Short mmCIF file of N, CA and C and ligand atoms in Angstrom, two decimals:
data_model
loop_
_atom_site.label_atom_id
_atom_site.label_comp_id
_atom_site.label_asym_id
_atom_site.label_seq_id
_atom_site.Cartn_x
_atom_site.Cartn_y
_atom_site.Cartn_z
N UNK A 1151 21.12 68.42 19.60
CA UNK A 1151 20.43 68.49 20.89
C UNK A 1151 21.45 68.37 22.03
N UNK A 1152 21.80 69.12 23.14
CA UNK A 1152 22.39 69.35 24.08
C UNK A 1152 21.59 69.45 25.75
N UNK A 1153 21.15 68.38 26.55
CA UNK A 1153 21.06 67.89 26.84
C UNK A 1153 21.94 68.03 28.54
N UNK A 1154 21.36 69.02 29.70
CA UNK A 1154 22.25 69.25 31.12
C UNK A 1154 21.68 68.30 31.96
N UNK A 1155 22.10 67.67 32.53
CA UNK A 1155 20.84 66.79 33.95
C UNK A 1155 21.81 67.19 34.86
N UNK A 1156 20.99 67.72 35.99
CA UNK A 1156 20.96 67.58 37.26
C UNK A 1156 20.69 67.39 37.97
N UNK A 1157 20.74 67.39 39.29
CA UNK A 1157 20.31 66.94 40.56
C UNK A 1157 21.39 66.51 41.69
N UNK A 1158 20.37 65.97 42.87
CA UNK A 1158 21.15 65.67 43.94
C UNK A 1158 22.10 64.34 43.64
N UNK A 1159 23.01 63.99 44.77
CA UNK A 1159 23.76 62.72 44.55
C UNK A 1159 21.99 61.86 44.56
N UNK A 1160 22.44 60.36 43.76
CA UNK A 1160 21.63 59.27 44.10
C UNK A 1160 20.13 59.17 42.85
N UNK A 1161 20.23 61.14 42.65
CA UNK A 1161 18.74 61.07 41.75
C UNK A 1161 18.77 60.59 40.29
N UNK A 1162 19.81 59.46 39.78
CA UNK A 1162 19.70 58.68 38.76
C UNK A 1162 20.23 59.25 37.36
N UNK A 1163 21.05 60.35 37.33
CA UNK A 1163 21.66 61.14 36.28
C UNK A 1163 22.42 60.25 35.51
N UNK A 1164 23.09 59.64 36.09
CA UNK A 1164 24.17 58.77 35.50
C UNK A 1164 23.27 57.93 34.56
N UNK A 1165 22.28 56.96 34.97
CA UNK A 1165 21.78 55.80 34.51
C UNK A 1165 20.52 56.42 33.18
N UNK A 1166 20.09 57.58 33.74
CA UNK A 1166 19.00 58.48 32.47
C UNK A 1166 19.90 58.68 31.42
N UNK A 1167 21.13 59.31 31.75
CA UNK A 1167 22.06 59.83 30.62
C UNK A 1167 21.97 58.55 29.84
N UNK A 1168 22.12 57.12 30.39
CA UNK A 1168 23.33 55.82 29.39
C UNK A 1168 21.30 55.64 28.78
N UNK A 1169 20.71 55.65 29.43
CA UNK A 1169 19.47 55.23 28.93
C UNK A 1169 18.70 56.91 27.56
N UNK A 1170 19.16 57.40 27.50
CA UNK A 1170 19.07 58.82 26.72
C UNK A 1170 19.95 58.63 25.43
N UNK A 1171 21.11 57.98 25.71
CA UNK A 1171 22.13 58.14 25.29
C UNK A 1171 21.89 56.89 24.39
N UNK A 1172 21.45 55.67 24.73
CA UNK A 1172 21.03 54.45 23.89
C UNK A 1172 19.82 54.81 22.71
N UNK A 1173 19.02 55.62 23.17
CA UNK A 1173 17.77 55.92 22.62
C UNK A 1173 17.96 56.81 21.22
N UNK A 1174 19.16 57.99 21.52
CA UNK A 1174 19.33 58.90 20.51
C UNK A 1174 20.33 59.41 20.14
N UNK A 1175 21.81 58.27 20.44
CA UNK A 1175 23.12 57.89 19.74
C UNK A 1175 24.00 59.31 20.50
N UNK A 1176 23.01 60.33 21.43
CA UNK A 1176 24.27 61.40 21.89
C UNK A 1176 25.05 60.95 22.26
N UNK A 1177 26.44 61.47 23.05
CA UNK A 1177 27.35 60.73 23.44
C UNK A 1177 27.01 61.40 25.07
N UNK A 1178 27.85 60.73 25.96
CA UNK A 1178 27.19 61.54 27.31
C UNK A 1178 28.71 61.80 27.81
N UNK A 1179 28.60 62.83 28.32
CA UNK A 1179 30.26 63.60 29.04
C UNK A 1179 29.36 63.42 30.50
N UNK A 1180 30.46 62.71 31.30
CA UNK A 1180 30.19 62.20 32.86
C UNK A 1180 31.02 63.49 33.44
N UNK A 1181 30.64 64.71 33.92
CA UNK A 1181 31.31 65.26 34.55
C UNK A 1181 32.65 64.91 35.95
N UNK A 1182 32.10 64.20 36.11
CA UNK A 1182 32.76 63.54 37.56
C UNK A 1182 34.00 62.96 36.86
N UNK A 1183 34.03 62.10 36.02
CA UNK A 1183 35.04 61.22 35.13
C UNK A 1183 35.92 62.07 35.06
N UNK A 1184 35.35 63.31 34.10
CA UNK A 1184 36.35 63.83 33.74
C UNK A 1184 37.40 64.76 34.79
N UNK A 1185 36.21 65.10 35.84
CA UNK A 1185 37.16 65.91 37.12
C UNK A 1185 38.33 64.36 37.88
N UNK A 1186 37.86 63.05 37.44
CA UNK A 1186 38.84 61.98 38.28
C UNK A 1186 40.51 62.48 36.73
N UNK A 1187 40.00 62.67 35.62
CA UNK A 1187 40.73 62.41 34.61
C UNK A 1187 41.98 63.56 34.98
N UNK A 1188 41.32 64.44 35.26
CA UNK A 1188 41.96 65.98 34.76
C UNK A 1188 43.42 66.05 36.60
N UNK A 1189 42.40 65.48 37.37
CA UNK A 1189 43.47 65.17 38.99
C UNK A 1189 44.03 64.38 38.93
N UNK A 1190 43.47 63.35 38.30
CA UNK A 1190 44.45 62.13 38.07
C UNK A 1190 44.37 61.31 39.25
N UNK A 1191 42.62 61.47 39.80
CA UNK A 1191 43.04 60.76 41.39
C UNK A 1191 41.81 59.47 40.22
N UNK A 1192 41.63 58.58 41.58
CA UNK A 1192 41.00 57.35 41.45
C UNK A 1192 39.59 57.31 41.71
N UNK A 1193 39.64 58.16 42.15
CA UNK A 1193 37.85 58.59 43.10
C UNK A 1193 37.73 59.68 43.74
N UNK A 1194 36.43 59.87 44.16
CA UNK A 1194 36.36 61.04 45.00
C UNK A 1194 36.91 61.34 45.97
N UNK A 1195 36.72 60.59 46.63
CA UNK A 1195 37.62 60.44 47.77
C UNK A 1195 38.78 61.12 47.96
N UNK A 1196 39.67 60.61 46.71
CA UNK A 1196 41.01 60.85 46.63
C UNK A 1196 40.99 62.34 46.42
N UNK A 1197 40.14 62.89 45.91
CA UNK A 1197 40.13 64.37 45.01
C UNK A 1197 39.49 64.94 46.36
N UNK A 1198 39.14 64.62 47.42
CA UNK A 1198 38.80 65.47 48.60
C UNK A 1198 39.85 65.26 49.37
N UNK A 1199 41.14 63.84 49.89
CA UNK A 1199 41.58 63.98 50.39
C UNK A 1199 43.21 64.71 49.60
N UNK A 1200 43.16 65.20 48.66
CA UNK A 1200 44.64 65.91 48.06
C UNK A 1200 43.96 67.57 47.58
N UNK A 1201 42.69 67.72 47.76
CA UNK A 1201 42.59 69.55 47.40
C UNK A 1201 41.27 69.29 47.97
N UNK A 1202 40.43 69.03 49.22
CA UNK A 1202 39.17 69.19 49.42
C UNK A 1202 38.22 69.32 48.57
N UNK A 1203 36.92 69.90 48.91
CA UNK A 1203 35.88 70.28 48.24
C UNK A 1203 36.25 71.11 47.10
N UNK A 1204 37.26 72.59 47.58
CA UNK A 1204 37.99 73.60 46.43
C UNK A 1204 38.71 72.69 45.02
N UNK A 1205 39.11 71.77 45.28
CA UNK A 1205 39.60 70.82 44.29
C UNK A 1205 38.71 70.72 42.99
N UNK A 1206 37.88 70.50 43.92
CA UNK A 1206 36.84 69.66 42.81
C UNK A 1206 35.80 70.79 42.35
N UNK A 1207 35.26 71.67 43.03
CA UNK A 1207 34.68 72.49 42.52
C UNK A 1207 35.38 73.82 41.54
N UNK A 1208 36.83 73.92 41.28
CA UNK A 1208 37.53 74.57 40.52
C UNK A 1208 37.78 73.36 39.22
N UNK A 1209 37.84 72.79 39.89
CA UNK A 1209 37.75 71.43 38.77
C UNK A 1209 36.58 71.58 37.67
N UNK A 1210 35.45 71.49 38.61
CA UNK A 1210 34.36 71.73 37.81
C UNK A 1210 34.03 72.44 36.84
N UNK A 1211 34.56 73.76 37.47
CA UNK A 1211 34.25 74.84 36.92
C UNK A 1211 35.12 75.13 35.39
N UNK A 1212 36.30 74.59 35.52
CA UNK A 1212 36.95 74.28 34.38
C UNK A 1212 36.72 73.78 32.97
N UNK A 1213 36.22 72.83 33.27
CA UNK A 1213 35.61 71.83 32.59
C UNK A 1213 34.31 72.48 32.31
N UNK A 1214 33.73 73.24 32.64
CA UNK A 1214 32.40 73.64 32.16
C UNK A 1214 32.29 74.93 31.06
N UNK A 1215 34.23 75.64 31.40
CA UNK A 1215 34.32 76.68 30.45
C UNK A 1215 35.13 76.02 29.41
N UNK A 1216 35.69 74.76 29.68
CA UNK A 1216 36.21 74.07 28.55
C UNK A 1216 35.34 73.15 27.63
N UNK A 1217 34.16 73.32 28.05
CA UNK A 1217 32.75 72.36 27.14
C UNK A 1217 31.73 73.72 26.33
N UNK A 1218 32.05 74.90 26.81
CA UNK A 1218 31.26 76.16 26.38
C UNK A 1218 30.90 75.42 25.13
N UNK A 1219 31.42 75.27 24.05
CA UNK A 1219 31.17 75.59 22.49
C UNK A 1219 30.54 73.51 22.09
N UNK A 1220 30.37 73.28 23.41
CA UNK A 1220 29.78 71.68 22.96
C UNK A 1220 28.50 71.78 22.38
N UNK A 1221 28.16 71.43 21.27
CA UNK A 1221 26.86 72.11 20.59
C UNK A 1221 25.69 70.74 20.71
N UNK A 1222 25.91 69.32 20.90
CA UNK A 1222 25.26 68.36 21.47
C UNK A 1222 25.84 67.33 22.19
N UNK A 1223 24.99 66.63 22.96
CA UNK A 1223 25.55 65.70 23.88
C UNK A 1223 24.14 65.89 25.01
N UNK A 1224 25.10 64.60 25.83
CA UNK A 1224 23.88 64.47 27.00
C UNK A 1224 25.14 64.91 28.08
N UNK A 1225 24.66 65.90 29.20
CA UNK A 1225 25.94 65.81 30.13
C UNK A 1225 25.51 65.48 31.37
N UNK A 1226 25.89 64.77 31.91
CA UNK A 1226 25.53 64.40 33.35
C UNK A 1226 26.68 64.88 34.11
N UNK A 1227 25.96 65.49 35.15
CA UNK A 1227 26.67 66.75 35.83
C UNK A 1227 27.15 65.67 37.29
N UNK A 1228 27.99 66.13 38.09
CA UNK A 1228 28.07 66.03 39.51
C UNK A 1228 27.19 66.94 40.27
N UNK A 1229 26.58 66.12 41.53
CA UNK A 1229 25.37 66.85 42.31
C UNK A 1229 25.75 68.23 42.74
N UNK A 1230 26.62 68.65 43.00
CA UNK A 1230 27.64 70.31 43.21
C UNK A 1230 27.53 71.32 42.53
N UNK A 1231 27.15 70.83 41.26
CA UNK A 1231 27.27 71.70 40.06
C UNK A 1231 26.94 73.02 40.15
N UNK A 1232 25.66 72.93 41.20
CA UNK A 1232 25.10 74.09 41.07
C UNK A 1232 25.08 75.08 42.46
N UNK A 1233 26.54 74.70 42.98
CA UNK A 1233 27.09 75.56 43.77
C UNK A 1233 27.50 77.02 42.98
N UNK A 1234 28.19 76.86 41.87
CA UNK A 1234 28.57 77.32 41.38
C UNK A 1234 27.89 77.86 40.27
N UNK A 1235 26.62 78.92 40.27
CA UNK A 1235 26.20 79.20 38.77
C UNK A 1235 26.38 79.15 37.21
N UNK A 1236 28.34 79.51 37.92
CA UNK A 1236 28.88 79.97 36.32
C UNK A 1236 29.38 78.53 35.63
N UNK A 1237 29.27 77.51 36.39
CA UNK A 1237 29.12 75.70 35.83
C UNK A 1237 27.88 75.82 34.82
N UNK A 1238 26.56 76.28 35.39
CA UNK A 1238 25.45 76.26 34.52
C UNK A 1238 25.70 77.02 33.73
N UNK A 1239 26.05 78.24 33.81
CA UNK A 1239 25.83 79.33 32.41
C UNK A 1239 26.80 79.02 31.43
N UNK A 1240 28.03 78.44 31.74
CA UNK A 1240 29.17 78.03 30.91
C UNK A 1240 28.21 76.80 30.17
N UNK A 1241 27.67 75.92 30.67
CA UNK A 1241 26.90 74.71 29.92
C UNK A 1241 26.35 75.10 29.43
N UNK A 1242 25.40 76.38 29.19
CA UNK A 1242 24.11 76.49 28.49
C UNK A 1242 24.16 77.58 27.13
N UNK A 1243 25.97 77.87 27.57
CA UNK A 1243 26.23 78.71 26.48
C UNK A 1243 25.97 78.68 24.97
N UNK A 1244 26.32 77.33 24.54
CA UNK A 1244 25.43 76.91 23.35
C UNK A 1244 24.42 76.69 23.16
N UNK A 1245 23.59 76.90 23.85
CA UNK A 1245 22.24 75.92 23.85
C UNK A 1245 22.27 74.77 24.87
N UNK A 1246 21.00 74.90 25.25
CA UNK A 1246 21.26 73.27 26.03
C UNK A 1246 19.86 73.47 27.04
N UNK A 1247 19.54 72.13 27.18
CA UNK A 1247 18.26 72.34 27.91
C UNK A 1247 19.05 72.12 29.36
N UNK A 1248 18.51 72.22 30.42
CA UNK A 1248 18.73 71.81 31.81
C UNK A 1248 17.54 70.84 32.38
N UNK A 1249 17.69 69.27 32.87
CA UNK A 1249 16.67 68.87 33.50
C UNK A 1249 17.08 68.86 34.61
N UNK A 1250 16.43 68.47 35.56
CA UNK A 1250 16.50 68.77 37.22
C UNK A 1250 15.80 67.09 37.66
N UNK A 1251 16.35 66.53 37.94
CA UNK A 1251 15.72 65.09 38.30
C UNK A 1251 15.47 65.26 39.65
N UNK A 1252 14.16 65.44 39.98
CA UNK A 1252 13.80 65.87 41.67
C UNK A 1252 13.39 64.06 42.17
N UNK A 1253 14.27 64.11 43.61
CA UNK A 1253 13.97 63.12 44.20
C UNK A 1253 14.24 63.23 45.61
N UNK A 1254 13.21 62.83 46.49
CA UNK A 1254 12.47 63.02 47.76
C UNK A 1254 14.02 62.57 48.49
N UNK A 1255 14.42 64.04 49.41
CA UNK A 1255 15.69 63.38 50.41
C UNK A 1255 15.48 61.75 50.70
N UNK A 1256 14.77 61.18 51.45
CA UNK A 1256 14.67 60.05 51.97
C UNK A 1256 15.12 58.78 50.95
N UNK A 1257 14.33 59.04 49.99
CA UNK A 1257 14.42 58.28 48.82
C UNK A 1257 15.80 58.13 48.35
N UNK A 1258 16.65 59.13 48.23
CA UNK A 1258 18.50 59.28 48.35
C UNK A 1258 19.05 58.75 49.04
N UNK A 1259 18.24 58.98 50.36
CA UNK A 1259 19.27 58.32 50.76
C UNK A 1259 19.06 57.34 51.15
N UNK A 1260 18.18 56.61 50.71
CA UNK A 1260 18.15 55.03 50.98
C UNK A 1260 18.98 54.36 49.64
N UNK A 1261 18.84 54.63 48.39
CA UNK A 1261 19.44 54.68 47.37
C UNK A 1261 21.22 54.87 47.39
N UNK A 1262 21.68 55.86 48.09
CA UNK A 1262 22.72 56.04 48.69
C UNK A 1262 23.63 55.34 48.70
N UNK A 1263 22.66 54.88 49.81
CA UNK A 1263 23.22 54.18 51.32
C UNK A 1263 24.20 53.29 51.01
N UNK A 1264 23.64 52.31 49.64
CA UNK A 1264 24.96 50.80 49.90
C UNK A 1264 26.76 51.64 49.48
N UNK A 1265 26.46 52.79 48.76
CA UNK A 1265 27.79 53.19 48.35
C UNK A 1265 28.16 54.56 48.80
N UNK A 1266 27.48 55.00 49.75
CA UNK A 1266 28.03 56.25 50.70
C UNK A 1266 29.28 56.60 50.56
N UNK A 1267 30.17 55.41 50.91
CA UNK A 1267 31.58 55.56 51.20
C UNK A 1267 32.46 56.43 49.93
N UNK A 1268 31.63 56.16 48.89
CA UNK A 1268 31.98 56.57 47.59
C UNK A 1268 31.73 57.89 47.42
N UNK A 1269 30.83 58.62 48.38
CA UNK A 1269 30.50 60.27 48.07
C UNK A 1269 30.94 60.86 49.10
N UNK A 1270 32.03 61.87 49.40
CA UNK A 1270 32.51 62.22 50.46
C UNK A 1270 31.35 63.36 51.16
N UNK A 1271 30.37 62.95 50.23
CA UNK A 1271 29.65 64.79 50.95
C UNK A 1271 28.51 63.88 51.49
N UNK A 1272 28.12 62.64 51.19
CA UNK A 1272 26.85 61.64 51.66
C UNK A 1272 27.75 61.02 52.90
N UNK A 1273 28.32 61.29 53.50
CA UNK A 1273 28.73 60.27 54.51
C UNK A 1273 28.35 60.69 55.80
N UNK A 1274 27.76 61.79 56.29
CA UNK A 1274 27.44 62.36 57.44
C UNK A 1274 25.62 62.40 56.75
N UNK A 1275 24.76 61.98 57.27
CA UNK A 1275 23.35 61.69 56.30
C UNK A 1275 22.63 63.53 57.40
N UNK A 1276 22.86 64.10 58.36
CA UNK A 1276 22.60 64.91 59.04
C UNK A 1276 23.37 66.13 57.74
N UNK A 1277 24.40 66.42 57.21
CA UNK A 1277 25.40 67.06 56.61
C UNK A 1277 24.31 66.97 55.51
N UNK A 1278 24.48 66.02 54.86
CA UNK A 1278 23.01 65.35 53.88
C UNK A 1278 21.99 66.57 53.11
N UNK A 1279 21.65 66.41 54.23
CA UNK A 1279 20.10 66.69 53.93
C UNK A 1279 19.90 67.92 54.51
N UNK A 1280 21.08 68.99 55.03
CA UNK A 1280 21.47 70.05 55.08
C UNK A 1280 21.66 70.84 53.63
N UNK A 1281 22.57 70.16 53.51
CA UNK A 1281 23.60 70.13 52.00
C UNK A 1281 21.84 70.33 50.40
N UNK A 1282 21.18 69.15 51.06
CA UNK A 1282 20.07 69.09 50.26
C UNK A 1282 18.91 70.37 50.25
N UNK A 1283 18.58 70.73 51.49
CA UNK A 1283 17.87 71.61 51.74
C UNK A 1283 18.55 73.05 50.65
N UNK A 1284 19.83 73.31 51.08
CA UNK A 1284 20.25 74.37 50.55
C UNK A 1284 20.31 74.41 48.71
N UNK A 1285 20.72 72.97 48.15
CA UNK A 1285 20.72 72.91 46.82
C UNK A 1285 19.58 73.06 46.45
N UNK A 1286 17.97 72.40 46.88
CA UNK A 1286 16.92 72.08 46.21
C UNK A 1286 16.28 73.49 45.28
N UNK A 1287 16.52 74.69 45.92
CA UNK A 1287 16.21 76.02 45.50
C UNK A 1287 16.90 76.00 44.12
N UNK A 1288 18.41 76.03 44.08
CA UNK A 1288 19.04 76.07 43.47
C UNK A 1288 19.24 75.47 41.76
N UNK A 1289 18.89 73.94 42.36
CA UNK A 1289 18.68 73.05 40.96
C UNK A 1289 17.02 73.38 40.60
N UNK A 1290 15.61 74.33 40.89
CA UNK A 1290 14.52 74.21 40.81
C UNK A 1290 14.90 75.30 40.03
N UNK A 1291 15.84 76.41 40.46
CA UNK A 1291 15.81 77.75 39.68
C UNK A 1291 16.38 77.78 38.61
N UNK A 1292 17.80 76.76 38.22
CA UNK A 1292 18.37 76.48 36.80
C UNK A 1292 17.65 75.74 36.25
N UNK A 1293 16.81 75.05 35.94
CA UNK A 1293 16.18 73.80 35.35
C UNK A 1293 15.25 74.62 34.72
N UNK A 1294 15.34 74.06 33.28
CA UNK A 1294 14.18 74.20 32.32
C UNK A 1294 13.13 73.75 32.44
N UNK A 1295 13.28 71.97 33.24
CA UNK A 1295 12.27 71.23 33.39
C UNK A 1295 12.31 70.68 34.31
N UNK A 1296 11.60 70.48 35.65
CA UNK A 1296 11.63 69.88 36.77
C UNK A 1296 11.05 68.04 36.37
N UNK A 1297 11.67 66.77 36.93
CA UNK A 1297 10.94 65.51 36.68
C UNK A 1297 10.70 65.06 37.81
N UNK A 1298 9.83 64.71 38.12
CA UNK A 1298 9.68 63.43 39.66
C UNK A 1298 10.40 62.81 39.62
N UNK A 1299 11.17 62.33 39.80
CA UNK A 1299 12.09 60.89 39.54
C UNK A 1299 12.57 59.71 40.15
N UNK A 1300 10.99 59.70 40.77
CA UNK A 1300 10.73 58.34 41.54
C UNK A 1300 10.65 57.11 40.27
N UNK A 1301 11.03 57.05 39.34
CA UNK A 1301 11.02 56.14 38.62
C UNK A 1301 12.05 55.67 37.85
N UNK A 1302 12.00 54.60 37.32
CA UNK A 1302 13.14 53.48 36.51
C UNK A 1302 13.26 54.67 35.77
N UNK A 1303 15.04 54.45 35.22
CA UNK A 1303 15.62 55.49 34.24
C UNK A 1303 14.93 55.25 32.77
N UNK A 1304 14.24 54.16 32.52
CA UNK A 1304 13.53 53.70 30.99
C UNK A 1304 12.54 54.93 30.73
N UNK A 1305 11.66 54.95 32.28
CA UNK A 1305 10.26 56.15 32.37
C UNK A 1305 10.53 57.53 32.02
N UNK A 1306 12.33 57.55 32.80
CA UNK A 1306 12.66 58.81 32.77
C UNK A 1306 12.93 59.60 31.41
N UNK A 1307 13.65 58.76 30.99
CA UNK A 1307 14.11 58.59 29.32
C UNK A 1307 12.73 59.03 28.72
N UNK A 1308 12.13 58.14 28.49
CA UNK A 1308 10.63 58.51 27.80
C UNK A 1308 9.80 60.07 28.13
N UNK A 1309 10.05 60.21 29.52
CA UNK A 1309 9.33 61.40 29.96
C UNK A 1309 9.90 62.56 29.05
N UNK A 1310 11.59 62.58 29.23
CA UNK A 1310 12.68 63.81 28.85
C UNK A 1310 11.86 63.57 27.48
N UNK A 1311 12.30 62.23 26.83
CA UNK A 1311 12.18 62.53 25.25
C UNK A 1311 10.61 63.50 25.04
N UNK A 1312 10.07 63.06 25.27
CA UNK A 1312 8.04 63.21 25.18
C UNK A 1312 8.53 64.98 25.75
N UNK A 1313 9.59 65.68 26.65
CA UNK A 1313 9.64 67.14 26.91
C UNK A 1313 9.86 67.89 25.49
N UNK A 1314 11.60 66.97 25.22
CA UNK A 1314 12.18 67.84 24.40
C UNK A 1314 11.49 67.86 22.70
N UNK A 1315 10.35 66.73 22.48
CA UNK A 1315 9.50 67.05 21.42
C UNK A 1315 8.60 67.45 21.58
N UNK A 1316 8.29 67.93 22.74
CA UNK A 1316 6.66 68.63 22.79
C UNK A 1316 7.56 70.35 22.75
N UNK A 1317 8.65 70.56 22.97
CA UNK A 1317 9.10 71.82 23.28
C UNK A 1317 9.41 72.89 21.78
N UNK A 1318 8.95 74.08 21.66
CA UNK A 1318 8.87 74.54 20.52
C UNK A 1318 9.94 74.96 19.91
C1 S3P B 1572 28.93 65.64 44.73
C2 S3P B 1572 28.33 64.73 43.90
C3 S3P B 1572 29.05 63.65 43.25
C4 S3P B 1572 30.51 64.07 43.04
C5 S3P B 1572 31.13 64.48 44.33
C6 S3P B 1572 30.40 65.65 44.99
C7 S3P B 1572 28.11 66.69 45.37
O1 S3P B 1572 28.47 63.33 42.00
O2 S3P B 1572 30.60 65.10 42.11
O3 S3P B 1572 31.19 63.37 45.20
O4 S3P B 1572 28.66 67.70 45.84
O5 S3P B 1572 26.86 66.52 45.39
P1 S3P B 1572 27.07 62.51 41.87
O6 S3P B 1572 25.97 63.51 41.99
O7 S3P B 1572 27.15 61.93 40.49
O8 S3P B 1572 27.05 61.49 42.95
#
């Protein structure tokens, strides 16, 4: 089972994956990790202030044609991902479901908020929800499965699992 989550910064990818990942022993590839691994910076931050946004989104993209032949896992993507189509189609090359963890701008960015400093693209909240408007199309049109995800990552977990066994 192979296993894409996406979404905006804040909509709980990280914490569904470790809670997915407890439930059914996948292992989870943190996209972001591996773009800090591959620059060799410390954070985001660092990877916007030594190659900007282009940094990281060639970064990405790398890493998504270097995972092609990953046949399971849970991957939790960076919120960007889906700037770039060929991030998704490189992931889904084996198989792989796509979820879309939908969560209400506001709700982000209150969630956000205590660690902003940590997302170079959340730090202008006007930039935000610009940035948001334009992705929301985007992550609705790759996604296999859209979730509300106004809820604890335990609900979320349960919901995905209760998808990917009801799915034929
Ligand atoms: C980004 C999201 C971040 C990280 C980077 C850029 C984005 O990941 O990849 O700061 O463009 O939305 P999270 O979605 O895990 O915060």
């Amino acid at each position: 089972m192979k296993l894409i989550l996406i979404g905006f910064m804040g909509s709980g990818k990280t914490a569904v994956a470790r809670e997915l990942a407890a439930r059914t022993g996948l292992r989870v590839l943190e996209t972001d990790t591996v773009v800090l691994e591959r620059t060799g910076c410390s954070d985001m931050n660092e990877v916007f202030a030594r190659g900007g946004e282009i940094l990281l989104r060639e970064t990405e993209i790398a890493i998504c044609r270097d995972i092609r032949a990953m046949q399971c896992g849970i991957i939790s993507t960076g919120g960007g991902m889906v700037m770039n189509k060929i991030c998704i189609d490189y992931m889904k090359e084996a198989g792989g479901t796509v979820i879309f963890l939908d969560v209400p701008f506001p709700v982000l960015a209150e969630r956000v908020a205590k660690d902003a400093a940590a997302r170079p693209l959340f730090k202008d909240i006007k930039q935000a929800r610009q940035l948001y408007k334009l992705r929301h199309p985007l992550y609705r049109a790759y996604a296999d499965f859209r979730i509300s995800a106004e809820k604890l990552p335990t609900e979320l977990a349960d919901e995905i699992i209760h998808i990917l066994e009801a799915k034929p």
